[in-house]
Tab-separated table of C-alpha atoms in Angstrom:
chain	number	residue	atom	x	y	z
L	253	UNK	CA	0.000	0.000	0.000
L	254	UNK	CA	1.455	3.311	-1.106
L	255	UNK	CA	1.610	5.900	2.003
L	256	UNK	CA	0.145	9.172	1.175
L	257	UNK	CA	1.879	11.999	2.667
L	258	UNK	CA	-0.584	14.876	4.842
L	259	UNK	CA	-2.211	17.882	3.120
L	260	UNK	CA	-0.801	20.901	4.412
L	261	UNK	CA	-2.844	22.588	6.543
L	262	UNK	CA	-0.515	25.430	6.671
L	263	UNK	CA	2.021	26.438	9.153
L	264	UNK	CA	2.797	24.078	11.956
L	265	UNK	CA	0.072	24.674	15.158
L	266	UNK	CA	-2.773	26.347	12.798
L	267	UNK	CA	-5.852	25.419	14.703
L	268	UNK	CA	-9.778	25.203	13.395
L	269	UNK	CA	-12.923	26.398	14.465
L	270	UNK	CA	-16.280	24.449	14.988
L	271	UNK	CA	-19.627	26.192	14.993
L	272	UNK	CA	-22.350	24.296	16.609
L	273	UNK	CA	-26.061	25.589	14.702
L	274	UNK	CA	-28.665	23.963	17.242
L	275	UNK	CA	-31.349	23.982	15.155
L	276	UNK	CA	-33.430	21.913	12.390
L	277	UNK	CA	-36.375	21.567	10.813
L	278	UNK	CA	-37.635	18.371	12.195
L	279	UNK	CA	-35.796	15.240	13.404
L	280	UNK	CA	-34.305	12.449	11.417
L	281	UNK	CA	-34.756	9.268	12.786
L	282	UNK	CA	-31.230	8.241	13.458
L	283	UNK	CA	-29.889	11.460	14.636
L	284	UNK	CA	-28.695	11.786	17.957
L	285	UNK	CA	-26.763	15.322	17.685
L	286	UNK	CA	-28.203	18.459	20.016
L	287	UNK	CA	-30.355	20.410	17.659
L	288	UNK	CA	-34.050	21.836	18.510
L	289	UNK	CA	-36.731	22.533	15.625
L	290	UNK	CA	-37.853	25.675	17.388
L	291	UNK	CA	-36.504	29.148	15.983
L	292	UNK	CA	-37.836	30.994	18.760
L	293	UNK	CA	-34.181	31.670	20.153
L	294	UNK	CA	-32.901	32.297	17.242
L	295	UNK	CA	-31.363	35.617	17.509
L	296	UNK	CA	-30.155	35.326	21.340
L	297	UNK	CA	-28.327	31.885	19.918
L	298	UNK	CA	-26.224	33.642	17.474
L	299	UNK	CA	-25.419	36.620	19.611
L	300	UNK	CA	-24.146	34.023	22.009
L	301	UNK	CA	-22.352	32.150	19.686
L	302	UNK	CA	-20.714	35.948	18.908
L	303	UNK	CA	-20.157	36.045	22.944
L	304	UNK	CA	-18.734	32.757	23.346
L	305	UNK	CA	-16.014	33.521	20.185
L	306	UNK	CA	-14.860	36.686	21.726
L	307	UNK	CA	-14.623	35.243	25.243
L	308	UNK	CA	-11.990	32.265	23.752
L	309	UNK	CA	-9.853	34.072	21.687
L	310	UNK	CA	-7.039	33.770	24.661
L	311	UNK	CA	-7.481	29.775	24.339
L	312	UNK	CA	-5.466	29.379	20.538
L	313	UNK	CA	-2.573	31.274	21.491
L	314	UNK	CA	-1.706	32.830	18.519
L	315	UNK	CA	-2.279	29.831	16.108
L	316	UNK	CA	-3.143	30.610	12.603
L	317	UNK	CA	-7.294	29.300	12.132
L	318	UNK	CA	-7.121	27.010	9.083
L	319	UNK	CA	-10.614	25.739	9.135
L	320	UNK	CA	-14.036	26.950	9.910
L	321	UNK	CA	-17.007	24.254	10.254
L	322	UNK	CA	-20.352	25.138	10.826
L	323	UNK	CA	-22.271	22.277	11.912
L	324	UNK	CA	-25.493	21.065	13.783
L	325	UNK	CA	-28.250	20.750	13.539
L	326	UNK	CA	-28.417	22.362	10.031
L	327	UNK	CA	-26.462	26.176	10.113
L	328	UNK	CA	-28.827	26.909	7.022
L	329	UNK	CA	-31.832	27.532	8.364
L	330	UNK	CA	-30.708	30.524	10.024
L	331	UNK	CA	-29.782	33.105	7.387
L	332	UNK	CA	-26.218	33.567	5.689
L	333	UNK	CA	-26.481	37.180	7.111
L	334	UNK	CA	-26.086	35.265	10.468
L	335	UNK	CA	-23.255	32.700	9.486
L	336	UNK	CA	-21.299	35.765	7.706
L	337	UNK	CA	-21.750	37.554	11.046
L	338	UNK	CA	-20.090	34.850	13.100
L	339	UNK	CA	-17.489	34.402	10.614
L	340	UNK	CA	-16.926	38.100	11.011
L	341	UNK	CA	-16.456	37.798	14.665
L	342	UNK	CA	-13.859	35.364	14.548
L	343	UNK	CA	-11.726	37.300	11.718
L	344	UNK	CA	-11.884	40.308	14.589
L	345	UNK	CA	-10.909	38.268	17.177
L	346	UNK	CA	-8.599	35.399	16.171
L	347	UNK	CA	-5.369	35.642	13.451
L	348	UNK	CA	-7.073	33.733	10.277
L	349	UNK	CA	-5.116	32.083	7.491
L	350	UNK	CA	-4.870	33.829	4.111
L	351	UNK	CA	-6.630	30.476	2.935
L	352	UNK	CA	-9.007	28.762	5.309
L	353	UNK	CA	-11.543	26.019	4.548
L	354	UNK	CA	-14.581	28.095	5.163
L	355	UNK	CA	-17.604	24.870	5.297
L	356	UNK	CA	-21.363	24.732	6.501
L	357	UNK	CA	-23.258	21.562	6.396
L	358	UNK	CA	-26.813	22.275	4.141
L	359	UNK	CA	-29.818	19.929	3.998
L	360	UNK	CA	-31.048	20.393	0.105
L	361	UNK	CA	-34.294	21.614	1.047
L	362	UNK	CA	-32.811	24.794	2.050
L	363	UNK	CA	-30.850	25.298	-0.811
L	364	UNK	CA	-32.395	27.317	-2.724
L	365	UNK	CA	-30.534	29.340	-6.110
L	366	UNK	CA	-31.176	32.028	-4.374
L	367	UNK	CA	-29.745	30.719	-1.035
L	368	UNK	CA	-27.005	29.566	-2.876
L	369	UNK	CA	-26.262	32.095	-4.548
L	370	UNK	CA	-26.078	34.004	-0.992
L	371	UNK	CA	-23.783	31.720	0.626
L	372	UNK	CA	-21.243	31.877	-2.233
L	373	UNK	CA	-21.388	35.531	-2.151
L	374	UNK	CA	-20.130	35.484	1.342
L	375	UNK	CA	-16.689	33.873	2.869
L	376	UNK	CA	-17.923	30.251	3.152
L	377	UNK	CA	-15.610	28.244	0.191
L	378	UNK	CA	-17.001	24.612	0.680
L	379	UNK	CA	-20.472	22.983	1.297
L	380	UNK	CA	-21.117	19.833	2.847
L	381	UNK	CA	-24.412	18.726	2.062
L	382	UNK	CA	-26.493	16.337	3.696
L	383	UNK	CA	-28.182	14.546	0.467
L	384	UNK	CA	-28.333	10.361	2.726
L	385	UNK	CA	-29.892	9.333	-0.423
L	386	UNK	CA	-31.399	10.021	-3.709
L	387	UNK	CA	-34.333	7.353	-3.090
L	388	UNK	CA	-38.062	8.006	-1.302
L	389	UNK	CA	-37.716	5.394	0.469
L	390	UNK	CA	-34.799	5.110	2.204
L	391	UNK	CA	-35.587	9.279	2.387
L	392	UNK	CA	-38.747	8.433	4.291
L	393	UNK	CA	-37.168	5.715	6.290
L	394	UNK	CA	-34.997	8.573	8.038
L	395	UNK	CA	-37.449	11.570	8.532
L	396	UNK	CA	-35.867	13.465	6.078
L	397	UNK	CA	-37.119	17.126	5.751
L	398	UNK	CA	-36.273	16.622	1.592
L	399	UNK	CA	-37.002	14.706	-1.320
L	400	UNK	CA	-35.454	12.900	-3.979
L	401	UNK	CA	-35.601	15.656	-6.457
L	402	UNK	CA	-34.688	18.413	-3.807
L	403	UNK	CA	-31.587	16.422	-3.297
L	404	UNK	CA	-30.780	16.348	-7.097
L	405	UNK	CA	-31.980	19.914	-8.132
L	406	UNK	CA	-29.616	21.687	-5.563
L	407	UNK	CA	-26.460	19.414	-6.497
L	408	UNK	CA	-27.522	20.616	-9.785
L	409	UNK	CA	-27.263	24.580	-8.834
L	410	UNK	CA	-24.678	24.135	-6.191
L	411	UNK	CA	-22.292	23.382	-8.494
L	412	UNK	CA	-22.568	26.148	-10.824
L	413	UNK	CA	-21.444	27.990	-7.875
L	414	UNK	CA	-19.097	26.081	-5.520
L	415	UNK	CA	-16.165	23.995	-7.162
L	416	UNK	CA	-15.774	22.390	-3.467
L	417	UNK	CA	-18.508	20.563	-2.179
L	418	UNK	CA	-18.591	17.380	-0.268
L	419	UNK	CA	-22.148	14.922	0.026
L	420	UNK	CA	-22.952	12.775	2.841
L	421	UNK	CA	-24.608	9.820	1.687
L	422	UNK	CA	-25.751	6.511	4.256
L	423	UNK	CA	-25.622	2.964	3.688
L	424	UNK	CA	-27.072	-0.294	5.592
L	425	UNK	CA	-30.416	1.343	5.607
L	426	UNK	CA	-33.118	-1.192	5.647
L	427	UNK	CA	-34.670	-2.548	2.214
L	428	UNK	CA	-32.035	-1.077	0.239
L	429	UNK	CA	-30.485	-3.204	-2.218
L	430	UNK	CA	-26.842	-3.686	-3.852
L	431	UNK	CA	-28.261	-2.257	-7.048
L	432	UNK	CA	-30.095	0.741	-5.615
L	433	UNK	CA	-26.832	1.588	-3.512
L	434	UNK	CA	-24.894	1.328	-6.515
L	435	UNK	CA	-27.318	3.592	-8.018
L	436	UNK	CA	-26.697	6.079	-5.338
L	437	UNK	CA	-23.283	6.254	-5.880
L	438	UNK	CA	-23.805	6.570	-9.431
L	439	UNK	CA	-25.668	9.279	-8.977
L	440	UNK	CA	-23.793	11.302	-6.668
L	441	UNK	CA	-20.624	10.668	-9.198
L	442	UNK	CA	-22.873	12.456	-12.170
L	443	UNK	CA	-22.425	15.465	-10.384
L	444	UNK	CA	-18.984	15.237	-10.010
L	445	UNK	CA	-18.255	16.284	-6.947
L	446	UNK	CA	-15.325	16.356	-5.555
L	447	UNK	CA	-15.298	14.371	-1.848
L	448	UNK	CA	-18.117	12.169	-0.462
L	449	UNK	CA	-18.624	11.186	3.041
L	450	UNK	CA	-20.271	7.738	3.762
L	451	UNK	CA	-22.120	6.560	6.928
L	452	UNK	CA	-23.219	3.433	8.003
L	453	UNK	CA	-27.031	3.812	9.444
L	454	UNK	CA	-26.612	3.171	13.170
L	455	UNK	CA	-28.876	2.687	15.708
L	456	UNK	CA	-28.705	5.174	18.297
L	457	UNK	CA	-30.593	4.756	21.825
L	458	UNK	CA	-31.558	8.464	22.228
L	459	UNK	CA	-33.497	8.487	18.833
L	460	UNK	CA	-36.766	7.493	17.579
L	461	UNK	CA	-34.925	4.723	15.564
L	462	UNK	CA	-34.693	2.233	17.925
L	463	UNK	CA	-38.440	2.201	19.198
L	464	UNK	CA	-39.676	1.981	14.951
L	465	UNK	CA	-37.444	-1.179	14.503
L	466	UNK	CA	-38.957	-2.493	18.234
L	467	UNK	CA	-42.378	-1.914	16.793
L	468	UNK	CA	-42.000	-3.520	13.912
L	469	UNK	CA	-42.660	-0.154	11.343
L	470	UNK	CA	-38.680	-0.137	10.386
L	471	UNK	CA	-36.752	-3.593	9.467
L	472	UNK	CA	-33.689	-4.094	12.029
L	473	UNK	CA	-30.569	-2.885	10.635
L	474	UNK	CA	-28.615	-5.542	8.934
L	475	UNK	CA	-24.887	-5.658	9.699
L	476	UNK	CA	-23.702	-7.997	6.973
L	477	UNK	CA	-25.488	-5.761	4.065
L	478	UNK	CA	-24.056	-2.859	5.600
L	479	UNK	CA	-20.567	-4.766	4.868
L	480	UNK	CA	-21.101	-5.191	1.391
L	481	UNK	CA	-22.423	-1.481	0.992
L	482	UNK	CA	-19.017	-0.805	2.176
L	483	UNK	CA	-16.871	-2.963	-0.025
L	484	UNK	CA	-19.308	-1.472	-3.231
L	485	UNK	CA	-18.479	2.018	-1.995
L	486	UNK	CA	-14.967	1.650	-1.919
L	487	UNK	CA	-14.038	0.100	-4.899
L	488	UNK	CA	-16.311	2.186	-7.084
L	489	UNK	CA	-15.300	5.413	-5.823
L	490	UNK	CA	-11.407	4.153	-5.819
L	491	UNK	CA	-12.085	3.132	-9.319
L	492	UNK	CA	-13.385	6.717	-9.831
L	493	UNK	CA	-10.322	8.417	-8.778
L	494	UNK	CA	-11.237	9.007	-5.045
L	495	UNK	CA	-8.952	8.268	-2.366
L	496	UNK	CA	-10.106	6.850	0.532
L	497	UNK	CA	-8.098	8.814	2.850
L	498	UNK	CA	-10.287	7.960	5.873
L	499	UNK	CA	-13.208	5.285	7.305
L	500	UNK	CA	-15.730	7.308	6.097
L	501	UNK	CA	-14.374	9.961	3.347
L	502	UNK	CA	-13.716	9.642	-0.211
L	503	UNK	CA	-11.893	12.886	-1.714
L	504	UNK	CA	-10.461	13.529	-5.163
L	505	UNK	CA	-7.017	14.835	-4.813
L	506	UNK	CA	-6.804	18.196	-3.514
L	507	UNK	CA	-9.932	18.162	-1.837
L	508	UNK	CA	-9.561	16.456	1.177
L	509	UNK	CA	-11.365	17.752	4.025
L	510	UNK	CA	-8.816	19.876	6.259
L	511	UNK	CA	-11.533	20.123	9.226
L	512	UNK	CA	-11.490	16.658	9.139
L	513	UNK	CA	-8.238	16.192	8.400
L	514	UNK	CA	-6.826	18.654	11.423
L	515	UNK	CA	-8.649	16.328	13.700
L	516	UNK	CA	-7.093	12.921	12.744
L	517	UNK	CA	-3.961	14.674	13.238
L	518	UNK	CA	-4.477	15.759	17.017
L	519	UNK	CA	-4.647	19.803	15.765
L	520	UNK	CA	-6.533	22.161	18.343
L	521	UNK	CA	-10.156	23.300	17.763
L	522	UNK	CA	-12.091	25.488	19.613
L	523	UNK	CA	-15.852	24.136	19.487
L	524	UNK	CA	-18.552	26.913	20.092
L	525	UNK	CA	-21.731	26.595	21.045
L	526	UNK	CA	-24.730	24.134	22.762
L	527	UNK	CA	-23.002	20.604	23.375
L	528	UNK	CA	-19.693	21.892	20.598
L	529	UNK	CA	-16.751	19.956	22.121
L	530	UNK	CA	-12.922	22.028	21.813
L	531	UNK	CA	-9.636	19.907	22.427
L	532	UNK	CA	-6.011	21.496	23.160
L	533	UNK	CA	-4.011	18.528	22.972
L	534	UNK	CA	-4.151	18.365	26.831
L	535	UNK	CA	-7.867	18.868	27.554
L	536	UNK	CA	-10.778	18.006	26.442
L	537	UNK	CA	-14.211	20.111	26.925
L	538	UNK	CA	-17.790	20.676	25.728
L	539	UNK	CA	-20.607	22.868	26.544
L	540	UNK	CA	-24.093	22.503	27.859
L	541	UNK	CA	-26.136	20.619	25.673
L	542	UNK	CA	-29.503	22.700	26.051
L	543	UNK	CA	-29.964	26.310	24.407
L	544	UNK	CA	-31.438	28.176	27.256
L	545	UNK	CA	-29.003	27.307	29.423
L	546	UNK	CA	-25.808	27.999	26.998
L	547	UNK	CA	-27.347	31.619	26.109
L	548	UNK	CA	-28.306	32.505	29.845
L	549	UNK	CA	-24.461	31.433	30.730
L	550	UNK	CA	-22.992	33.912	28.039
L	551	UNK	CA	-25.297	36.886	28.868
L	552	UNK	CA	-23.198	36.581	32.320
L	553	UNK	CA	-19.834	35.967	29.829
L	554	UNK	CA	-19.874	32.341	31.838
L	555	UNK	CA	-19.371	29.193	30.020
L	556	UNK	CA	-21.715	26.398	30.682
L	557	UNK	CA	-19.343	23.253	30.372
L	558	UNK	CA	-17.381	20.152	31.251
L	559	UNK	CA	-13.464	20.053	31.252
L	560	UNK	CA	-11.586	16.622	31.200
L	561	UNK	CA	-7.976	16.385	31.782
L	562	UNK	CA	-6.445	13.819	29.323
L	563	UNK	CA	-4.431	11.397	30.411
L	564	UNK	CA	-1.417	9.725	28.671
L	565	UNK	CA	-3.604	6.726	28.226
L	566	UNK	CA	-6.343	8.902	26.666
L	567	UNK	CA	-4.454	10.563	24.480
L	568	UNK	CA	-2.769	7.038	23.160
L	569	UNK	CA	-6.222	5.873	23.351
L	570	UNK	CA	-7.242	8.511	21.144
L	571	UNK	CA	-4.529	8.597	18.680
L	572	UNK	CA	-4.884	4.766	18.167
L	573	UNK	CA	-8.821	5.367	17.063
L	574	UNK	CA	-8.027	8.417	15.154
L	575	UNK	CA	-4.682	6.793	13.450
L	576	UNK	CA	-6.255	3.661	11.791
L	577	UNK	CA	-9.156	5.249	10.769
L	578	UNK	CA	-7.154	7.090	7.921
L	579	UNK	CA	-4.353	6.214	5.584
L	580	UNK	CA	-1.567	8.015	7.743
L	581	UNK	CA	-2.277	4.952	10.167
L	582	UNK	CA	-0.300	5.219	13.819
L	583	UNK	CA	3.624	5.824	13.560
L	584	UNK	CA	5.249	3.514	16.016
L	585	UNK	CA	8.100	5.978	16.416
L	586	UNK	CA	5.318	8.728	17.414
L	587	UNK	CA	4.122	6.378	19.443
L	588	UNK	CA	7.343	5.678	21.232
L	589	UNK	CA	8.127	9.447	21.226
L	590	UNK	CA	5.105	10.824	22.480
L	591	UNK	CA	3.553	8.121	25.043
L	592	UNK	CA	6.472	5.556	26.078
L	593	UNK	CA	8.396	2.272	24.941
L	594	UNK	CA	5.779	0.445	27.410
L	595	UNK	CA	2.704	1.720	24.977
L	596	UNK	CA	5.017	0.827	21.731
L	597	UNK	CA	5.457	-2.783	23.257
L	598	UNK	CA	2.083	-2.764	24.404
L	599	UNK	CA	0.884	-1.482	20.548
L	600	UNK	CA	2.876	-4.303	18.958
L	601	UNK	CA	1.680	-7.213	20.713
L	602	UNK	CA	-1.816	-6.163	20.713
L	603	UNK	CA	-1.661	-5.868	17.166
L	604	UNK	CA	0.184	-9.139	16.555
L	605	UNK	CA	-2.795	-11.337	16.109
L	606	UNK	CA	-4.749	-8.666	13.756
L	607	UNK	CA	-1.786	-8.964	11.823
L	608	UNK	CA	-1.800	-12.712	11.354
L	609	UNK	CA	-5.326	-12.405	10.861
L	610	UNK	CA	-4.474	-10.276	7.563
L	611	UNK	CA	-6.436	-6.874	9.224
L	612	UNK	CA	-3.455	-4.751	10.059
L	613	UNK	CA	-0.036	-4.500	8.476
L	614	UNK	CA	3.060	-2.820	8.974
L	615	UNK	CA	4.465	-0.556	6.023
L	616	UNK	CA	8.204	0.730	7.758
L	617	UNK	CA	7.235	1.862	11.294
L	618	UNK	CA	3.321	2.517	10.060
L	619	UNK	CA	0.384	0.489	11.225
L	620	UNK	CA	-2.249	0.427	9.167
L	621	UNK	CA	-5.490	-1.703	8.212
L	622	UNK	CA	-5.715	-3.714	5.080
L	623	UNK	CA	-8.522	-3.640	2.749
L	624	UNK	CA	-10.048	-5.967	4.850
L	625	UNK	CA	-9.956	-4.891	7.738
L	626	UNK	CA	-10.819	-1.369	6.626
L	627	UNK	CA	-14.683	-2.095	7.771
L	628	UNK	CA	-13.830	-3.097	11.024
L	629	UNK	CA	-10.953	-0.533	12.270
L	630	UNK	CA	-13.013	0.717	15.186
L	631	UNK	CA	-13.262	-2.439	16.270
L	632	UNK	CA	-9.481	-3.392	15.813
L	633	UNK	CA	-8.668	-0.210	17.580
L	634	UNK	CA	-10.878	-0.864	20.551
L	635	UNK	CA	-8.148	-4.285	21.042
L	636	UNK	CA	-5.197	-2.197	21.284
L	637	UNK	CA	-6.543	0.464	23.638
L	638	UNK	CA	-4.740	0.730	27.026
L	639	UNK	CA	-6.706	1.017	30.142
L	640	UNK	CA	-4.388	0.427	33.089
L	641	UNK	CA	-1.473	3.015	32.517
L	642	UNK	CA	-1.527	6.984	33.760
């Protein structure tokens, strides 16, 4: 397996920013992220998200912000006035790249011409939009707030107006066939867009999911299909020029995610707003998930949240999940450097048996997963966690 070397995400320390927008239209069926469908706090939420930005700005210490990601929820039903105001905030506030990845996450019933048309008028360079399928059925399966032909008719506009756009797209739903996921890939492809980010359906316990498969309305979720959705997904879209650079993300070269991307390399993010997690290298934190109480906190310039110190263990911990999820795997001599000779002997024989087993290999001092593997990293990762060391 050839090694492919990290996309620059500019000078050494740059940092992103994550912008939590708690609000939807309705609620998908498998979703278990904080979000509410009432607008009523609309206003107050983004002047606290403005709050929260300029109470942080001591927290990066000078490090250049590569990436902005608004997330949620779904950051386009509030207006692009709004998002262009936050993104204003942190250009006064924080030293910005000449060049950052400016991205929001969009469900295609929002995006309008004329919305798009808005939102490439403004700072924000990439969309990431939430298409799951291009089917009724599976659409309807998941609550979505959008149809099939929303989800093609704004792929259609979008990209008359944004060269870099990434689509989500799930797999393993129930009922859905090799053919008709093959037909979702094709379809995404005739767009030609440039990265595509691939979920297996997963059954969450906080979400109305679980109780429709209970009762019988929604088939159970069918781990071996889900498997060969997986193997069809990769070797179309490898066949189509993608690289697979991590579990879940295709991108063409050049257009790799560098949110994403900053994360699987243990980079610093500040995440603002309701139930937005931030990590330093050192600590771990993440605000209140409820709106009333994150936007009565900021009128008093308090922060509603929960700070974890991170061990050496959690941060090998970490690094192990992160690493073989991507095609940088985990570097034995980082390993070594960073956490200890007891967690590189540790890492070694844990992983002897997955690589007998043909699921992990060793390229120089790399460990990474093979192709077959590749479906069940998290699982392989979860063996060579260490739970007993400080």
């Amino acid at each position: 397996m050839k090694l492919i070397n990290s996309p620059p995400l500019g000078r050494q320390g740059g940092a992103g920013i994550y912008i939590h927008i708690p609000f939807c239209k309705q609620a998908c069926h498998y979703c278990d992220f904080h979000f509410s469908t009432s607008m009523k706090k609309k206003d107050e939420m983004i002047g606290a998200i403005q709050k929260e930005i300029k109470l942080r700005q001591s927290e990066i210490d000078d490090k250049p912000i590569e990436t902005i990601y608004f997330g949620g929820g779904t950051p386009t039903v509030v207006s692009t006035a709004d998002l262009q105001s936050i993104i204003d905030v942190i250009y006064e506030h924080f030293l910005v790249s000449s060049s950052p990845e400016i991205t929001v996450e969009a469900n295609p019933d929002d995006l309008t011409e004329e919305k798009i048309i808005t939102l490439a008028q403004s700072s924000i360079n990439r969309l990431s939009i939430g298409i799951q399928s291009f089917f009724e059925e599976d659409l309807t399966i998941m609550n979505r707030a959008h149809n099939a032909k929303e989800a093609m008719d704004c792929l259609s506009i979008a990209t008359q107006y944004f060269d870099n756009i990434s689509i989500d797209l799930i797999y393993g739903i129930p009922k859905m066939s090799i053919a008709r996921w093959k037909k979702n890939i094709e379809l995404a492809l005739g767009f030609g867009v440039p990265h595509i980010s691939c979920y297996a359906l997963t059954v969450e316990p906080n979400t109305a999911l679980p109780k429709l498969i209970e009762n019988g309305i929604i088939p159970p979720v069918d781990e071996d299909l889900a498997q060969q959705h997986f193997e069809v997904l990769v070797e179309t879209l490898e066949n189509e020029g993608f690289t697979h650079y991590e579990l879940s993300n295709f991108g063409k070269p050049g257009y790799f995610s560098k949110n994403n991307t900053a994360y699987w390399q243990g980079k610093s993010y500040l995440g603002i707003g309701p139930s937005a997690h931030s990590y330093n290298g050192k600590q771990r934190s993440w605000n209140v998930s409820n709106n009333t109480k994150y936007i009565k906190a900021l009128e008093l310039k308090q922060f509603s949240r929960e700070v974890e110190d991170l061990s050496t263990t959690d941060r090998y911990n970490e690094y192990i999940m992160t690493g073989l999820r991507t095609v940088w795997g985990v570097s034995l001599k980082k390993v070594a450097k960073e956490f200890g000779k007891t967690y590189e002997k540790y890492l070694l024989e844990q992983a002897q048996k997955h690589i007998e087993e043909h699921l992990l290999f060793l390229d120089g001092d790399i460990l990474l997963v093979t192709k077959k593997g590749k479906f069940l990293s998290d699982g392989i990762a979860s063996d060579l966690f260490l739970l007993n060391l400080g």
